[in-house]
Amino acid sequence: MKINFLYITLFSLLTFNASAQKAGVKKGDKNYDKFAYIEAIKTYERIAEKGFKNPEMLQKIANGYYYNAELVKAEKWYGELFAMTEEVEAEYYFRYAQSLKSVGNYTKADEMMAKFNQKSGNDLRGLLAKEKKDYREIIKKNSGRYKLEDAGVNSQYSDYGPAFYLDKVVFTSTRDTGNFSKRKHSWTDQYFSNFYSADLNQEGALSNTDRYGKKLNSKFHESTPAFTKDGKTVYFTRNNFLDGKKGKDANKVTLLKIYKATLVDDKWTNIKELPFNSDSYQVAHPTLSADEKTLFFASDMPGTKGLSDIFKVDILGDDSYGTPVNLTELNTEGRETFPFVTSDNELYFASDGHPGLGGLDIFISKLEKDGSYKQVHNVGEPANSPFDDFALIINKANKRGFLTSNRPNGVGNDDIYKFLETKEIEFNCEQVLVGIVTDAETGEILPNTKLTLFDEKFNKLKEIMSGPDGRYDFGEVECEKKHYVRAERESYNTKEVPVIIGKESGSTELPIELETSVKKIPIGGDLADIFGINLIYFDLDKWNIRPDAAIDIAKILDVMMQYPTMKVDIRSHTDCRASHRYNEQLSDRRAKSTRDWLIKNGIAPERLTAKGYGETQLINKCADGVECTEAEHQLNRRSQFIITDL
């Protein structure tokens, strides 16, 4: 999904140089609509500095910096925008949150994400932010696993997107080493990118940087190559340009495509674009699976969830390919890009949609048995920062690799950093859900109990029976997810129990206690206790049956109807307030009021006795002279239903 850029017009500015300002805005709009953000920002800022501001202009200035990954400057202008109005599209809350992280204001960033979630509906970025409020603790847990250093090949421009190639590293740079034409791109005010190479030694050090792949480099952008292990095939990103012809979309913008080339006599030849490219959408940043049978890439092709998604496609041979498949389980409405697949089938990628430290963060996911990528982990600091961090590659054999970042104090715009991974991420959480089913009253084990496992949306996952020892085992379940377990057994009440599975490998124990549906009724027992019936309360100085109390007395009525020989002694009580004599008379009236209600509704008089006990049987401290709350006094204003005969 390409970003929509909204054209704006400013109303007349009632100043001497209004027409000049309009001309400036028109020029800025023209540059902005062409994605020429650097020129657009300069125009808009000059106008804003003279006091001519409105929300639309502030949006464009902030967006210009945001799209060029200058998040600190974007934060300033988004701050001005939100100071002027919060009546903006939901996406601006997200961008402001990302920009706030770049200046370390995570508290306000989290507030903006909460508002973004409210305004955006079912946007996964907002839902993830709500679900993972402790994301900074999770990132902290995954941090400290990399020793990061400057790679030694960086220039004052943008250097990024490294790839392993035999005993070299090939990377992308916007430095210009040409002797004649020096062409800059208006989006970024940097030279068009080309490939460069550097020798790689066993300690991960790079040296002897030089221009690489003369036939691969064109007068437009090339970036992010992916080489086969034998070094004879390369997939790479380039602007829509082949055989001297430049392609454009409907807006006359030259987008990105993936191309393939083969090495013949030490020269890259037979350059051709892949068949799923299009003039109408972007396809970029290829990487190969460990077996080189699958190509992963980023795109905003139809079916994309966000600004860019990670896709994969089967390589069928003879320059034919399958149908691209969206990795929907890890993509968000934000940017997922720069994939890299290791020899262990771990997928690294950059995203600003999953909770992170700000800008693009690097994440890792591992191929599941069903072919999906369900678990997504932030790789932590120092690989990630509040700025854009992306394009990580790693050699799993020696744990050495490279990544790109535009964090401060680098050499240029984007810089390549080398690293040594000192500890692998605690990745595969393997949890089993087990437990035992017992009688809630006696503790007796309950074998042959039917147990059904549901996910958080009550989709049925599995059905089993408890064993002879009352134990059950659902086997492996998904970590950090909410599930429900339903237990069903004859003569027992069905019970559903929620459980949240642990976040680390291990076992989640869920004991289930079932209550029998056939109650044992002892002489002298209180029906309120036996059947879980609420106490019958009365208002202060009243003895009439309250509407809420009538519901519970109706339960008593039903029980006595089920047991026609049962006899009950109704005992009513008061609190300590008023005199003993008054309370005794009041409670007696309450007891008889309850008895009369039951008789009126079908219970024979001889089955009921009733007596009031006043304040003689208080159930708490609230005697005369003791200060108590109204709620504490209420507990003493009650009735009991004692079984005297069956």
XYZ file of C-alpha atoms in Angstrom:
646
model
C 0.000 0.000 0.000
C 1.684 3.175 -1.142
C 1.452 6.255 1.063
C -1.186 8.740 0.041
C 0.149 12.283 -0.147
C -2.586 14.829 0.298
C -2.446 17.975 -1.801
C -3.283 21.100 0.188
C -3.990 24.706 -0.682
C -3.573 27.586 1.729
C -6.189 30.263 2.034
C -5.052 33.795 1.240
C -2.655 35.163 3.821
C -3.601 38.714 4.647
C -0.101 40.102 4.422
C 1.861 42.197 1.959
C 3.697 39.162 0.529
C 0.743 36.750 0.499
C 1.105 35.907 -3.176
C 4.791 35.094 -2.705
C 3.949 32.808 0.186
C 1.329 31.059 -1.941
C 3.895 30.559 -4.656
C 6.243 29.071 -2.086
C 3.577 26.711 -0.793
C 2.665 25.691 -4.326
C 6.305 24.912 -5.023
C 6.536 22.927 -1.802
C 3.381 21.004 -2.650
C 4.739 20.199 -6.087
C 7.969 18.860 -4.643
C 6.114 16.993 -1.918
C 3.772 15.278 -4.357
C 6.842 14.130 -6.307
C 8.325 12.703 -3.073
C 11.055 15.361 -3.271
C 10.966 15.731 0.499
C 14.221 17.605 0.958
C 13.188 20.460 -1.334
C 9.633 20.430 0.040
C 10.834 20.686 3.636
C 13.060 23.652 2.846
C 10.168 25.502 1.237
C 7.673 24.767 3.990
C 10.095 25.576 6.798
C 10.927 28.974 5.340
C 7.219 29.790 5.242
C 6.607 28.412 8.768
C 9.488 30.450 10.186
C 7.706 33.581 8.970
C 4.655 32.636 11.021
C 2.516 31.116 8.289
C 1.377 27.810 9.772
C -1.644 25.600 9.578
C -2.151 21.910 10.370
C -1.720 20.797 6.769
C 1.663 22.483 6.441
C 2.864 21.133 9.794
C 1.823 17.668 8.698
C 3.881 17.948 5.533
C 6.991 19.244 7.279
C 6.779 16.504 9.910
C 6.046 13.866 7.281
C 8.979 14.996 5.177
C 11.356 14.402 8.064
C 9.565 11.203 9.068
C 9.823 9.683 5.596
C 13.536 10.529 5.527
C 14.022 8.877 8.952
C 14.968 12.156 10.667
C 12.781 11.341 13.632
C 14.170 13.931 16.062
C 13.198 16.732 13.661
C 9.911 15.000 12.907
C 9.124 14.976 16.654
C 9.497 18.765 16.808
C 7.021 19.359 13.979
C 4.549 16.676 15.011
C 4.671 18.306 18.458
C 3.690 21.639 16.916
C 0.937 19.934 14.950
C -0.573 18.303 18.045
C -0.244 21.546 19.995
C -2.374 23.173 17.307
C -4.936 20.371 16.909
C -5.542 16.712 17.690
C -8.176 16.482 14.955
C -5.906 14.480 12.696
C -6.012 11.039 11.138
C -5.131 8.120 13.402
C -1.869 7.504 11.528
C -0.429 10.767 12.860
C -0.704 9.452 16.424
C 1.408 6.492 15.346
C 4.036 8.648 13.621
C 4.195 11.030 16.581
C 4.670 8.045 18.932
C 7.549 6.745 16.813
C 9.141 10.194 16.712
C 8.766 10.659 20.479
C 10.739 7.472 21.039
C 13.652 8.999 19.126
C 14.005 11.628 21.879
C 13.495 9.105 24.676
C 9.981 10.189 25.632
C 8.510 6.682 25.901
C 5.810 7.676 28.387
C 4.210 10.123 25.975
C 4.873 7.757 23.069
C 2.894 5.034 24.853
C 0.077 7.549 25.476
C -0.006 8.370 21.766
C -0.103 4.656 20.903
C -3.033 4.178 23.280
C -4.893 6.987 21.490
C -3.860 5.519 18.148
C -5.403 2.207 19.195
C -8.654 3.960 20.140
C -8.855 5.824 16.851
C -7.605 3.143 14.474
C -9.969 0.305 15.382
C -8.455 -3.094 14.640
C -5.037 -1.920 13.473
C -2.568 -4.595 14.587
C 0.036 -1.991 15.586
C -2.366 -0.557 18.167
C -3.530 -3.983 19.320
C 0.066 -5.150 19.801
C 0.877 -1.999 21.775
C -2.107 -2.661 24.035
C -1.349 -6.376 24.369
C 2.375 -5.875 25.038
C 2.406 -2.943 27.433
C 5.556 -4.426 28.973
C 7.382 -4.382 25.624
C 10.317 -2.437 27.046
C 10.856 -5.128 29.690
C 10.738 -7.788 26.970
C 13.277 -5.833 24.907
C 15.457 -5.417 27.989
C 15.416 -9.182 28.522
C 16.619 -9.752 24.932
C 19.285 -7.033 25.105
C 23.038 -7.287 25.612
C 23.564 -10.174 23.196
C 25.616 -8.251 20.624
C 29.000 -6.594 20.688
C 28.574 -3.781 18.148
C 31.328 -1.833 16.341
C 31.655 0.405 13.296
C 32.259 -1.850 10.290
C 35.042 0.385 8.975
C 33.582 0.946 5.501
C 31.250 3.858 6.158
C 31.256 7.185 4.327
C 29.662 10.558 5.045
C 26.708 9.381 2.960
C 24.365 6.416 3.372
C 25.889 2.928 3.598
C 23.531 0.038 4.179
C 22.153 -3.343 3.131
C 25.193 -5.668 3.357
C 25.221 -9.189 1.893
C 27.675 -12.080 2.221
C 29.376 -12.979 -1.055
C 32.018 -15.724 -0.880
C 34.909 -14.114 1.080
C 33.512 -10.615 0.652
C 30.684 -8.404 1.800
C 28.804 -6.464 -0.871
C 26.870 -3.449 0.393
C 24.965 -0.428 -0.848
C 26.262 3.137 -0.688
C 25.174 6.565 -1.893
C 28.766 7.802 -1.943
C 29.825 8.966 -5.399
C 33.182 7.828 -6.729
C 32.530 8.768 -10.359
C 34.714 11.282 -12.169
C 32.042 12.947 -14.273
C 28.297 13.011 -13.620
C 27.295 13.390 -9.998
C 23.557 12.786 -9.801
C 21.604 13.403 -6.582
C 18.146 12.125 -5.730
C 15.610 14.778 -4.713
C 13.944 12.529 -2.104
C 17.050 12.325 0.071
C 19.505 14.879 -1.363
C 22.061 12.062 -1.722
C 23.729 10.415 -4.710
C 22.039 7.445 -6.313
C 23.071 4.225 -4.601
C 25.459 1.656 -6.052
C 27.157 -1.557 -4.991
C 30.502 -1.640 -3.223
C 32.498 -4.583 -1.911
C 34.964 -5.189 0.902
C 37.137 -8.156 1.814
C 35.939 -10.115 4.855
C 38.284 -11.935 7.229
C 37.426 -14.588 9.856
C 37.189 -12.002 12.647
C 34.520 -10.101 10.724
C 36.785 -7.204 9.754
C 36.238 -5.484 6.392
C 38.950 -3.952 4.214
C 39.788 -2.882 0.657
C 36.501 -1.179 -0.188
C 35.878 -0.774 -3.912
C 33.101 -0.236 -6.448
C 31.478 -3.580 -7.281
C 29.536 -5.118 -10.168
C 29.974 -2.695 -13.024
C 27.190 -4.334 -15.048
C 24.849 -4.378 -12.035
C 25.148 -0.672 -11.312
C 23.036 1.717 -13.368
C 22.472 5.474 -13.251
C 19.600 4.881 -10.790
C 19.370 3.103 -7.411
C 20.746 -0.405 -6.818
C 20.674 -1.974 -3.375
C 20.395 -5.066 -1.154
C 21.856 -7.934 -3.165
C 21.361 -11.607 -2.304
C 23.867 -14.112 -3.672
C 23.613 -17.868 -4.064
C 26.192 -19.882 -2.125
C 28.164 -20.700 -5.287
C 28.390 -16.975 -6.078
C 27.027 -17.411 -9.600
C 23.577 -15.861 -9.198
C 22.497 -12.611 -7.613
C 19.079 -11.116 -6.898
C 19.101 -7.373 -6.262
C 16.945 -4.263 -5.990
C 16.978 -1.572 -8.651
C 14.776 1.269 -9.802
C 12.487 0.258 -12.668
C 15.249 0.503 -15.306
C 16.445 -2.137 -17.772
C 18.184 -1.978 -21.142
C 18.171 1.819 -21.072
C 14.414 2.047 -20.513
C 12.883 3.568 -17.394
C 9.401 2.477 -16.265
C 6.994 4.636 -14.265
C 3.742 4.151 -12.418
C 0.520 6.103 -13.021
C 1.952 9.024 -11.023
C 5.104 9.033 -13.174
C 7.229 7.732 -10.298
C 9.971 5.173 -10.972
C 9.481 2.447 -8.373
C 11.684 -0.443 -7.225
C 11.926 -3.933 -8.708
C 13.932 -7.085 -8.088
C 16.306 -8.236 -10.807
C 18.349 -11.374 -11.308
C 21.791 -11.708 -12.896
C 24.219 -14.576 -13.523
C 27.995 -14.621 -13.421
C 29.725 -15.604 -16.678
C 33.501 -15.229 -17.073
C 33.617 -13.065 -13.937
C 31.044 -10.653 -15.383
C 27.426 -10.225 -14.339
C 25.234 -10.817 -17.381
C 21.715 -11.769 -18.411
C 20.075 -9.192 -16.139
C 16.312 -9.683 -16.103
C 13.487 -8.597 -13.865
C 11.426 -11.111 -11.935
C 7.961 -11.879 -13.327
C 6.021 -10.726 -10.258
C 7.413 -7.179 -10.529
C 5.111 -4.392 -11.662
C 5.325 -0.771 -12.726
C 2.502 -0.102 -10.244
C 4.015 -1.269 -6.959
C 7.350 -1.742 -5.236
C 9.256 -5.034 -4.906
C 12.596 -4.897 -3.085
C 15.208 -6.310 -0.683
C 15.475 -9.966 -1.722
C 16.976 -12.735 0.405
C 17.257 -16.483 -0.132
C 16.180 -19.338 2.101
C 18.863 -21.730 3.368
C 18.071 -24.274 0.628
C 17.841 -21.480 -1.992
C 14.408 -22.731 -3.080
C 12.506 -19.723 -1.710
C 12.984 -16.004 -2.246
C 11.857 -13.602 0.482
C 11.310 -9.911 -0.252
C 9.434 -6.762 0.771
C 6.610 -5.275 -1.279
C 3.479 -3.133 -1.279
C 1.834 -5.249 -3.992
C -1.956 -5.875 -3.868
C -2.828 -7.888 -0.766
C -0.275 -6.039 1.344
C -1.477 -5.374 4.890
C 0.663 -2.316 5.589
C 3.020 0.173 3.955
C 5.216 -2.793 3.046
C 4.972 -6.498 3.904
C 7.309 -9.474 3.838
C 6.472 -11.966 1.073
C 7.957 -15.263 -0.053
C 7.856 -16.994 -3.429
C 8.974 -20.439 -4.609
C 11.879 -20.546 -7.071
C 10.800 -23.190 -9.581
C 13.791 -23.093 -11.918
C 14.164 -22.058 -15.539
C 13.418 -18.465 -14.497
C 9.931 -19.402 -13.323
C 8.440 -18.691 -9.917
C 5.372 -19.552 -7.900
C 2.784 -17.106 -6.649
C 4.054 -14.657 -3.984
C 2.682 -15.453 -0.517
C 2.157 -12.792 2.144
C 3.584 -13.742 5.553
C 0.409 -12.451 7.190
C 1.262 -13.864 10.605
C 4.090 -11.359 11.118
C 3.079 -8.369 8.954
C 1.357 -5.285 10.384
C -0.170 -2.111 8.979
C 3.254 -0.487 9.326
C 6.521 -1.282 7.539
C 7.967 -4.784 7.482
C 11.060 -4.849 5.291
C 14.695 -5.973 4.801
C 14.238 -9.718 5.393
C 17.187 -12.074 5.919
C 16.990 -15.852 6.382
C 19.723 -17.765 8.232
C 20.952 -21.321 7.748
C 18.716 -22.250 10.726
C 15.623 -20.856 8.978
C 15.486 -17.881 11.315
C 13.910 -14.877 9.642
C 15.277 -11.465 10.603
C 13.372 -8.404 9.414
C 12.889 -4.727 10.224
C 9.555 -3.327 11.388
C 8.004 -0.243 12.909
C 4.666 -2.010 13.413
C 5.727 -4.344 16.224
C 6.482 -2.683 19.598
C 10.038 -1.381 19.568
C 12.421 1.330 20.674
C 11.526 3.715 17.834
C 11.865 3.921 14.066
C 12.569 0.576 12.455
C 13.617 -2.140 14.902
C 15.100 -5.517 14.012
C 13.009 -8.578 14.842
C 13.477 -12.312 14.561
C 11.037 -15.131 13.898
C 11.676 -18.828 13.375
C 10.032 -21.168 10.896
C 7.363 -23.293 12.622
C 6.530 -26.902 11.771
C 3.459 -25.725 9.851
C 5.564 -23.388 7.694
C 4.447 -20.178 9.429
C 6.312 -17.526 11.405
C 4.182 -17.033 14.524
C 6.569 -15.887 17.240
C 8.147 -12.473 16.757
C 10.905 -11.241 19.079
C 12.614 -7.869 19.254
C 16.371 -8.595 19.229
C 16.994 -5.891 21.845
C 19.747 -3.345 22.379
C 22.340 -2.461 21.184
C 21.251 -3.889 17.826
C 18.141 -1.721 18.151
C 17.973 1.946 19.115
C 15.381 4.751 19.062
C 16.301 5.283 15.396
C 16.122 3.150 12.242
C 17.863 -0.217 12.620
C 17.559 -2.694 9.769
C 19.209 -5.033 7.251
C 20.759 -7.471 9.716
C 22.721 -10.416 8.302
C 24.531 -13.073 10.333
C 26.763 -16.088 9.715
C 25.392 -18.683 12.150
C 28.656 -20.659 12.028
C 30.770 -17.947 13.661
C 27.995 -15.721 15.097
C 29.379 -12.698 13.262
C 27.284 -10.347 11.199
C 26.378 -6.832 10.151
C 23.438 -4.473 10.504
C 22.561 -0.950 9.427
C 21.482 1.992 11.576
C 21.060 5.754 11.306
C 21.645 6.270 15.037
C 23.523 9.430 16.101
C 27.313 9.699 16.219
C 27.776 7.596 13.117
C 29.960 8.481 10.150
C 27.166 9.253 7.698
C 23.416 9.031 7.224
C 23.064 5.251 7.461
C 26.053 3.279 8.712
C 26.974 -0.396 8.705
C 27.959 -1.924 12.038
C 29.668 -5.261 12.567
C 28.746 -7.403 15.536
C 29.459 -10.617 17.392
C 26.459 -12.434 18.828
C 27.478 -13.566 22.320
C 24.223 -15.290 23.210
C 21.354 -16.614 21.122
C 17.892 -15.321 21.803
C 15.734 -17.516 24.018
C 13.464 -18.252 21.143
C 11.342 -21.367 21.094
C 8.987 -21.287 24.016
C 7.639 -24.818 24.371
C 4.804 -25.118 26.855
C 2.530 -28.047 27.684
C -0.807 -27.688 29.451
C -1.483 -30.339 32.096
C -3.518 -30.762 35.258
C -5.682 -32.962 37.441
C -9.462 -33.091 37.871
C -10.840 -33.590 41.381
C -14.052 -33.330 43.399
C -14.223 -29.803 44.837
C -15.632 -31.008 48.175
C -13.858 -34.310 48.843
C -10.665 -33.939 46.786
C -11.354 -37.311 45.163
C -9.708 -37.751 41.755
C -12.101 -37.834 38.800
C -10.994 -40.118 35.947
C -12.766 -40.249 32.556
C -13.619 -36.558 32.649
C -14.091 -34.983 29.236
C -11.802 -31.956 28.729
C -11.970 -29.556 25.781
C -9.319 -26.947 24.960
C -10.356 -23.645 23.338
C -8.329 -20.655 22.186
C -9.055 -17.120 23.374
C -11.823 -16.761 20.771
C -13.387 -20.079 21.835
C -12.292 -21.938 18.747
C -12.075 -25.618 19.671
C -8.479 -26.889 19.574
C -8.446 -30.340 21.183
C -10.584 -32.811 23.163
C -9.239 -35.462 25.569
C -10.256 -37.538 28.640
C -8.592 -37.498 32.050
C -6.682 -40.673 32.893
C -7.195 -43.206 35.713
C -5.254 -40.891 38.036
C -7.472 -37.933 37.131
C -4.653 -36.239 35.209
C -4.904 -34.764 31.724
C -2.311 -33.550 29.200
C -3.144 -31.364 26.198
C 0.446 -31.501 24.979
C 2.113 -28.461 23.425
C 0.183 -25.180 23.458
C 1.058 -21.684 22.251
C 3.024 -19.594 24.739
C 1.750 -16.291 26.140
C -1.778 -16.961 24.876
C -5.044 -17.184 26.747
C -6.908 -20.485 26.540
C -10.031 -21.981 28.091
C -10.473 -25.523 29.379
C -13.975 -26.977 29.686
C -14.452 -29.981 32.022
C -17.591 -32.159 31.744
C -18.553 -35.201 33.830
C -21.817 -36.937 34.672
C -23.318 -35.844 38.012
C -21.043 -32.777 38.083
C -21.560 -29.189 36.996
C -19.703 -28.324 33.783
C -16.906 -25.847 34.416
C -14.876 -23.569 32.111
C -11.537 -22.317 33.405
C -9.406 -19.602 31.720
C -5.621 -19.978 31.690
C -2.766 -17.857 30.335
C 0.112 -19.996 29.116
C 3.602 -19.139 30.372
C 6.058 -17.123 28.304
C 9.053 -19.418 28.853
C 9.518 -23.099 28.086
C 8.010 -25.417 30.652
C 4.682 -26.716 31.877
C 1.520 -24.840 32.786
C -0.378 -26.697 35.524
C -4.143 -26.127 35.656
C -5.942 -28.130 38.394
C -9.719 -28.250 37.973
C -12.163 -28.841 40.828
C -15.688 -29.868 39.877
C -18.744 -29.442 42.057
C -21.240 -32.262 42.148
C -24.686 -31.504 40.802
C -26.191 -33.877 43.398
C -25.850 -32.242 46.812
C -25.740 -34.139 50.103
C -28.142 -32.463 52.497
C -27.301 -32.981 56.167
C -29.721 -32.330 58.998
C -28.748 -29.057 60.627
C -27.209 -27.670 57.436
C -27.988 -24.226 56.107
C -29.546 -24.242 52.638
C -27.837 -20.959 51.892
C -24.437 -22.605 52.384
C -25.254 -25.918 50.715
C -26.713 -24.500 47.523
C -24.614 -21.356 47.315
C -27.655 -19.140 47.865
C -27.058 -15.557 48.854
C -28.035 -14.445 52.313
C -31.470 -12.826 52.565
C -30.888 -9.217 53.546
C -33.297 -6.611 54.919
C -33.099 -2.843 54.917
C -32.551 -0.964 58.156
C -35.668 -1.062 60.387
C -37.591 -2.985 57.683
C -38.963 -6.502 57.462
C -40.564 -6.565 54.033
C -39.012 -8.820 51.392
C -36.747 -6.747 49.075
C -36.975 -7.462 45.314
C -33.382 -8.737 45.277
C -34.105 -10.939 48.300
C -37.181 -12.417 46.604
C -34.902 -13.891 43.938
C -32.920 -15.807 46.567
C -36.017 -16.892 48.522
C -37.337 -18.261 45.241
C -34.256 -20.517 45.207
C -35.182 -21.764 48.693
C -38.705 -22.351 47.431
C -37.408 -24.406 44.498
C -35.222 -26.589 46.734
C -38.132 -27.298 49.109
C -40.319 -28.162 46.126
C -37.685 -30.706 45.011
C -37.595 -32.244 48.503
C -41.258 -32.420 49.648
C -40.452 -33.903 53.071
C -37.839 -31.308 53.952
C -38.572 -29.072 56.945
C -36.797 -25.773 57.510
C -36.330 -23.475 60.479
C -36.122 -19.843 59.345
C -33.847 -17.768 61.566
C -33.659 -13.997 61.084
C -31.135 -11.619 62.606
C -30.543 -7.890 63.017
C -27.548 -5.667 63.605
C -26.777 -4.167 67.025
C -28.377 -0.803 66.469
C -31.564 -0.009 68.445
C -32.489 -1.811 71.671
C -32.287 -5.570 72.252
C -36.050 -5.819 72.674
C -36.738 -3.850 69.517
C -34.280 -5.928 67.510
C -35.759 -9.168 68.793
C -39.238 -8.066 67.708
C -37.915 -6.758 64.368
C -36.105 -10.022 63.552
C -39.152 -12.047 64.528
C -41.247 -10.027 62.078
C -38.613 -10.642 59.387
C -38.549 -14.387 59.993
C -42.335 -14.618 59.852
C -42.416 -12.387 56.761
C -40.085 -14.858 55.039
C -42.223 -17.827 56.254
C -45.418 -16.171 55.015
C -43.833 -15.591 51.571
C -42.930 -19.282 51.246
C -46.399 -20.422 52.398
C -48.036 -18.022 49.987
C -45.974 -19.612 47.198
C -46.886 -23.222 47.927
C -45.015 -24.566 50.974
C -47.193 -26.249 53.644
C -47.165 -24.334 56.966
C -46.206 -27.410 58.984
C -42.903 -27.627 57.081
C -41.770 -24.224 58.294
C -40.839 -22.734 61.635
C -39.625 -19.182 62.094
C -37.970 -17.241 64.878
C -36.086 -13.988 65.269
C -32.832 -13.814 67.221
C -32.337 -10.088 67.201
C -28.716 -9.105 67.748
C -27.813 -12.161 69.839
C -25.932 -13.957 67.056
C -23.773 -11.303 65.417
C -21.251 -12.725 62.923
C -18.656 -9.962 63.303
C -17.311 -7.399 65.783
C -20.188 -4.965 65.358
C -21.644 -5.093 68.869
C -22.939 -2.105 70.848
C -20.369 0.667 71.092
C -18.166 -0.653 68.250
C -17.792 1.627 65.243
C -18.611 -0.247 62.035
C -19.369 0.579 58.422
C -22.807 0.193 56.926
C -21.539 -2.785 54.927
C -20.393 -4.508 58.122
C -23.772 -3.892 59.810
C -25.508 -5.260 56.700
C -23.847 -8.658 57.191
C -25.739 -9.107 60.463
C -29.148 -8.313 58.940
C -29.732 -11.781 57.515
C -31.890 -14.878 57.450
C -30.836 -18.525 57.620
C -32.635 -21.666 56.477
C -31.662 -24.556 58.769
C -32.774 -28.048 57.698
C -34.517 -29.753 60.618
C -35.907 -32.855 58.902
C -35.827 -34.743 55.595
